[in-house]
PDB file of C-alpha atoms in Angstrom:
ATOM      1  CA  UNK A   1       7.719   5.445  10.058  1.00  0.00           C
ATOM      2  CA  UNK A   2       8.828   4.565  13.297  1.00  0.00           C
ATOM      3  CA  UNK A   3       9.511   0.872  12.259  1.00  0.00           C
ATOM      4  CA  UNK A   4      11.441   2.143   9.170  1.00  0.00           C
ATOM      5  CA  UNK A   5      13.504   4.507  10.749  1.00  0.00           C
ATOM      6  CA  UNK A   6      14.420   2.434  14.023  1.00  0.00           C
ATOM      7  CA  UNK A   7      14.473  -1.117  12.945  1.00  0.00           C
ATOM      8  CA  UNK A   8      13.981  -2.312   9.528  1.00  0.00           C
ATOM      9  CA  UNK A   9      14.660   0.547   7.037  1.00  0.00           C
ATOM     10  CA  UNK A  10      12.250   2.103   4.456  1.00  0.00           C
ATOM     11  CA  UNK A  11      12.769  -0.710   1.911  1.00  0.00           C
ATOM     12  CA  UNK A  12      12.077  -3.842   4.209  1.00  0.00           C
ATOM     13  CA  UNK A  13       9.234  -1.899   5.719  1.00  0.00           C
ATOM     14  CA  UNK A  14       7.581  -1.007   2.356  1.00  0.00           C
ATOM     15  CA  UNK A  15       7.885  -4.617   1.393  1.00  0.00           C
ATOM     16  CA  UNK A  16       6.711  -6.259   4.663  1.00  0.00           C
ATOM     17  CA  UNK A  17       3.766  -3.995   4.949  1.00  0.00           C
ATOM     18  CA  UNK A  18       2.638  -4.232   1.386  1.00  0.00           C
ATOM     19  CA  UNK A  19       2.521  -8.009   1.744  1.00  0.00           C
ATOM     20  CA  UNK A  20       0.150  -7.213   4.681  1.00  0.00           C
ATOM     21  CA  UNK A  21      -1.771  -4.700   2.488  1.00  0.00           C
ATOM     22  CA  UNK A  22      -2.099  -7.313  -0.245  1.00  0.00           C
ATOM     23  CA  UNK A  23      -3.247  -9.957   2.023  1.00  0.00           C
ATOM     24  CA  UNK A  24      -5.934  -7.634   3.163  1.00  0.00           C
ATOM     25  CA  UNK A  25      -6.841  -6.978  -0.034  1.00  0.00           C
ATOM     26  CA  UNK A  26      -7.197 -10.562  -1.010  1.00  0.00           C
ATOM     27  CA  UNK A  27      -9.086 -11.302   2.131  1.00  0.00           C
ATOM     28  CA  UNK A  28     -11.488  -8.379   1.598  1.00  0.00           C
ATOM     29  CA  UNK A  29     -12.096  -9.635  -2.073  1.00  0.00           C
ATOM     30  CA  UNK A  30     -12.722 -13.100  -0.942  1.00  0.00           C
ATOM     31  CA  UNK A  31     -15.066 -11.841   1.803  1.00  0.00           C
ATOM     32  CA  UNK A  32     -17.269 -10.441  -0.719  1.00  0.00           C
ATOM     33  CA  UNK A  33     -17.877 -13.525  -2.596  1.00  0.00           C
ATOM     34  CA  UNK A  34     -21.661 -14.330  -1.797  1.00  0.00           C
ATOM     35  CA  UNK A  35     -21.907 -16.953   1.018  1.00  0.00           C
ATOM     36  CA  UNK A  36     -23.227 -16.811   4.631  1.00  0.00           C
ATOM     37  CA  UNK A  37     -23.831 -12.875   5.480  1.00  0.00           C
ATOM     38  CA  UNK A  38     -22.362 -13.188   9.080  1.00  0.00           C
ATOM     39  CA  UNK A  39     -19.168 -14.953   7.472  1.00  0.00           C
ATOM     40  CA  UNK A  40     -18.990 -12.276   4.573  1.00  0.00           C
ATOM     41  CA  UNK A  41     -19.027  -9.340   7.123  1.00  0.00           C
ATOM     42  CA  UNK A  42     -16.464 -10.926   9.360  1.00  0.00           C
ATOM     43  CA  UNK A  43     -14.065 -11.804   6.567  1.00  0.00           C
ATOM     44  CA  UNK A  44     -14.751  -8.342   4.903  1.00  0.00           C
ATOM     45  CA  UNK A  45     -14.088  -6.401   8.098  1.00  0.00           C
ATOM     46  CA  UNK A  46     -10.999  -8.370   8.676  1.00  0.00           C
ATOM     47  CA  UNK A  47      -9.679  -7.606   5.159  1.00  0.00           C
ATOM     48  CA  UNK A  48     -10.535  -3.904   5.719  1.00  0.00           C
ATOM     49  CA  UNK A  49      -8.712  -3.701   9.382  1.00  0.00           C
ATOM     50  CA  UNK A  50      -5.794  -5.366   7.503  1.00  0.00           C
ATOM     51  CA  UNK A  51      -5.883  -2.939   4.478  1.00  0.00           C
ATOM     52  CA  UNK A  52      -5.989  -0.233   7.156  1.00  0.00           C
ATOM     53  CA  UNK A  53      -2.602  -1.439   8.769  1.00  0.00           C
ATOM     54  CA  UNK A  54      -1.128  -1.768   5.389  1.00  0.00           C
ATOM     55  CA  UNK A  55      -1.911   1.902   4.495  1.00  0.00           C
ATOM     56  CA  UNK A  56      -0.821   3.330   7.710  1.00  0.00           C
ATOM     57  CA  UNK A  57       2.278   1.489   7.443  1.00  0.00           C
ATOM     58  CA  UNK A  58       3.072   2.226   3.801  1.00  0.00           C
ATOM     59  CA  UNK A  59       2.037   5.892   3.373  1.00  0.00           C
ATOM     60  CA  UNK A  60       4.618   7.493   5.449  1.00  0.00           C
ATOM     61  CA  UNK A  61       7.486   5.570   3.979  1.00  0.00           C
ATOM     62  CA  UNK A  62       6.996   5.533   0.162  1.00  0.00           C
ATOM     63  CA  UNK A  63       7.246   9.092  -0.418  1.00  0.00           C
ATOM     64  CA  UNK A  64      10.436   9.248   1.947  1.00  0.00           C
ATOM     65  CA  UNK A  65      11.786   6.318   0.310  1.00  0.00           C
ATOM     66  CA  UNK A  66      11.384   7.951  -3.307  1.00  0.00           C
ATOM     67  CA  UNK A  67      12.966  10.978  -1.940  1.00  0.00           C
ATOM     68  CA  UNK A  68      15.929   8.897  -0.743  1.00  0.00           C
ATOM     69  CA  UNK A  69      16.601   7.982  -4.316  1.00  0.00           C
ATOM     70  CA  UNK A  70      17.913  11.403  -5.330  1.00  0.00           C
ATOM     71  CA  UNK A  71      21.146  13.123  -4.254  1.00  0.00           C
ATOM     72  CA  UNK A  72      21.457  16.738  -3.077  1.00  0.00           C
ATOM     73  CA  UNK A  73      22.467  17.765  -6.451  1.00  0.00           C
ATOM     74  CA  UNK A  74      19.302  16.236  -8.022  1.00  0.00           C
ATOM     75  CA  UNK A  75      16.905  18.848  -6.641  1.00  0.00           C
ATOM     76  CA  UNK A  76      15.299  19.466  -9.981  1.00  0.00           C
ATOM     77  CA  UNK A  77      14.678  15.845 -10.533  1.00  0.00           C
ATOM     78  CA  UNK A  78      13.408  15.371  -6.895  1.00  0.00           C
ATOM     79  CA  UNK A  79      10.888  17.781  -7.532  1.00  0.00           C
ATOM     80  CA  UNK A  80       9.778  16.381 -10.709  1.00  0.00           C
ATOM     81  CA  UNK A  81       9.458  12.877  -8.978  1.00  0.00           C
ATOM     82  CA  UNK A  82       7.160  14.223  -6.437  1.00  0.00           C
ATOM     83  CA  UNK A  83       5.077  16.055  -8.998  1.00  0.00           C
ATOM     84  CA  UNK A  84       4.456  12.948 -10.932  1.00  0.00           C
ATOM     85  CA  UNK A  85       4.175  10.570  -7.637  1.00  0.00           C
ATOM     86  CA  UNK A  86       1.384  12.910  -6.251  1.00  0.00           C
ATOM     87  CA  UNK A  87      -0.095  13.068  -9.700  1.00  0.00           C
ATOM     88  CA  UNK A  88       0.052   9.237  -9.952  1.00  0.00           C
ATOM     89  CA  UNK A  89      -1.581   8.846  -6.443  1.00  0.00           C
ATOM     90  CA  UNK A  90      -4.453  11.417  -7.021  1.00  0.00           C
ATOM     91  CA  UNK A  91      -5.140  10.272 -10.582  1.00  0.00           C
ATOM     92  CA  UNK A  92      -5.194   6.386  -9.312  1.00  0.00           C
ATOM     93  CA  UNK A  93      -7.595   7.701  -6.745  1.00  0.00           C
ATOM     94  CA  UNK A  94     -10.022   9.423  -9.138  1.00  0.00           C
ATOM     95  CA  UNK A  95      -9.736   6.584 -11.643  1.00  0.00           C
ATOM     96  CA  UNK A  96     -10.635   3.822  -9.021  1.00  0.00           C
ATOM     97  CA  UNK A  97     -13.467   6.133  -7.593  1.00  0.00           C
ATOM     98  CA  UNK A  98     -15.004   6.145 -11.314  1.00  0.00           C
ATOM     99  CA  UNK A  99     -14.233   2.401 -12.218  1.00  0.00           C
ATOM    100  CA  UNK A 100     -14.903   0.491  -8.976  1.00  0.00           C
ATOM    101  CA  UNK A 101     -18.877   1.436  -8.985  1.00  0.00           C
ATOM    102  CA  UNK A 102     -18.930   0.471 -12.704  1.00  0.00           C
ATOM    103  CA  UNK A 103     -17.314  -2.900 -12.152  1.00  0.00           C
ATOM    104  CA  UNK A 104     -19.396  -3.695  -9.265  1.00  0.00           C
ATOM    105  CA  UNK A 105     -22.718  -2.896 -10.888  1.00  0.00           C
ATOM    106  CA  UNK A 106     -22.307  -3.271 -14.381  1.00  0.00           C
ATOM    107  CA  UNK A 107     -20.671  -6.602 -14.345  1.00  0.00           C
ATOM    108  CA  UNK A 108     -22.686  -9.744 -13.169  1.00  0.00           C
ATOM    109  CA  UNK A 109     -20.871 -12.562 -11.350  1.00  0.00           C
ATOM    110  CA  UNK A 110     -21.475 -15.659  -9.134  1.00  0.00           C
ATOM    111  CA  UNK A 111     -25.147 -15.566  -9.683  1.00  0.00           C
ATOM    112  CA  UNK A 112     -25.585 -11.880  -8.746  1.00  0.00           C
ATOM    113  CA  UNK A 113     -26.522  -8.736 -10.328  1.00  0.00           C
ATOM    114  CA  UNK A 114     -23.416  -7.095  -9.027  1.00  0.00           C
ATOM    115  CA  UNK A 115     -19.817  -8.310  -8.641  1.00  0.00           C
ATOM    116  CA  UNK A 116     -18.158  -7.012  -5.493  1.00  0.00           C
ATOM    117  CA  UNK A 117     -15.407  -9.780  -5.873  1.00  0.00           C
ATOM    118  CA  UNK A 118     -14.180  -8.250  -9.101  1.00  0.00           C
ATOM    119  CA  UNK A 119     -14.511  -4.697  -7.817  1.00  0.00           C
ATOM    120  CA  UNK A 120     -12.257  -5.675  -4.729  1.00  0.00           C
ATOM    121  CA  UNK A 121     -10.175  -8.284  -6.562  1.00  0.00           C
ATOM    122  CA  UNK A 122      -8.773  -5.904  -9.197  1.00  0.00           C
ATOM    123  CA  UNK A 123      -7.209  -3.756  -6.576  1.00  0.00           C
ATOM    124  CA  UNK A 124      -5.710  -6.843  -4.897  1.00  0.00           C
ATOM    125  CA  UNK A 125      -4.263  -8.052  -8.142  1.00  0.00           C
ATOM    126  CA  UNK A 126      -2.660  -4.554  -8.903  1.00  0.00           C
ATOM    127  CA  UNK A 127      -1.287  -4.627  -5.247  1.00  0.00           C
ATOM    128  CA  UNK A 128       0.370  -7.858  -5.872  1.00  0.00           C
ATOM    129  CA  UNK A 129       1.721  -6.705  -9.269  1.00  0.00           C
ATOM    130  CA  UNK A 130       2.972  -3.464  -7.610  1.00  0.00           C
ATOM    131  CA  UNK A 131       4.778  -5.619  -4.874  1.00  0.00           C
ATOM    132  CA  UNK A 132       6.439  -7.722  -7.530  1.00  0.00           C
ATOM    133  CA  UNK A 133       7.648  -4.581  -9.544  1.00  0.00           C
ATOM    134  CA  UNK A 134       8.965  -3.162  -6.219  1.00  0.00           C
ATOM    135  CA  UNK A 135      10.969  -6.133  -5.710  1.00  0.00           C
ATOM    136  CA  UNK A 136      12.179  -6.207  -9.215  1.00  0.00           C
ATOM    137  CA  UNK A 137      13.514  -2.875  -8.791  1.00  0.00           C
ATOM    138  CA  UNK A 138      15.551  -3.656  -5.717  1.00  0.00           C
ATOM    139  CA  UNK A 139      18.846  -3.654  -7.284  1.00  0.00           C
ATOM    140  CA  UNK A 140      18.432  -0.236  -8.551  1.00  0.00           C
ATOM    141  CA  UNK A 141      17.356   1.260  -5.203  1.00  0.00           C
ATOM    142  CA  UNK A 142      19.592   3.527  -3.021  1.00  0.00           C
ATOM    143  CA  UNK A 143      18.868   2.121   0.571  1.00  0.00           C
ATOM    144  CA  UNK A 144      19.657   3.961   3.689  1.00  0.00           C
ATOM    145  CA  UNK A 145      19.947   1.710   6.835  1.00  0.00           C
ATOM    146  CA  UNK A 146      17.683   2.137   9.767  1.00  0.00           C
ATOM    147  CA  UNK A 147      18.972   4.584  12.180  1.00  0.00           C
ATOM    148  CA  UNK A 148      18.539   2.496  15.424  1.00  0.00           C
ATOM    149  CA  UNK A 149      16.372   2.950  18.360  1.00  0.00           C
ATOM    150  CA  UNK A 150      14.892   6.318  18.213  1.00  0.00           C
ATOM    151  CA  UNK A 151      13.311   6.006  21.740  1.00  0.00           C
ATOM    152  CA  UNK A 152      16.877   5.486  23.204  1.00  0.00           C
ATOM    153  CA  UNK A 153      17.909   8.721  21.351  1.00  0.00           C
ATOM    154  CA  UNK A 154      15.061  10.779  22.574  1.00  0.00           C
ATOM    155  CA  UNK A 155      15.600   9.351  25.968  1.00  0.00           C
ATOM    156  CA  UNK A 156      19.252  10.490  26.084  1.00  0.00           C
ATOM    157  CA  UNK A 157      18.308  13.912  24.777  1.00  0.00           C
ATOM    158  CA  UNK A 158      15.942  14.305  27.590  1.00  0.00           C
ATOM    159  CA  UNK A 159      18.237  13.055  30.226  1.00  0.00           C
TER     160      UNK A 159
END
């Protein structure tokens, strides 16, 4: 949120951090391909760390960016957007909680009785698709510029 509000604006922050997030998903998927155990652990942990950075960077910006798309006269539409937005977030979470174990356990790949690369690869592909769709929508978005250095404003207020 600090990056979005002070330097880049919400759109660029979401874009750049989504790229980081997608890279983390790809690394996690690659790290789950059966190989040397210590390499798999290291690559998977790196992927998880990068995903954590991506999640922390995106979450505070996406809902605020969505809210920015509505004028003050569109309160009803904004409320509807947030209802659908949070329903989609939670519905996706439930769906992934149900499907990921099935993909992992019931699909056999790479000579193994389970398929972690598929279970982690699908979210990676979906994140890349979401990133592309986000970019395609750019001409339609209302983008507010960053407010500038927030620390400077806070410091001026205190002094």
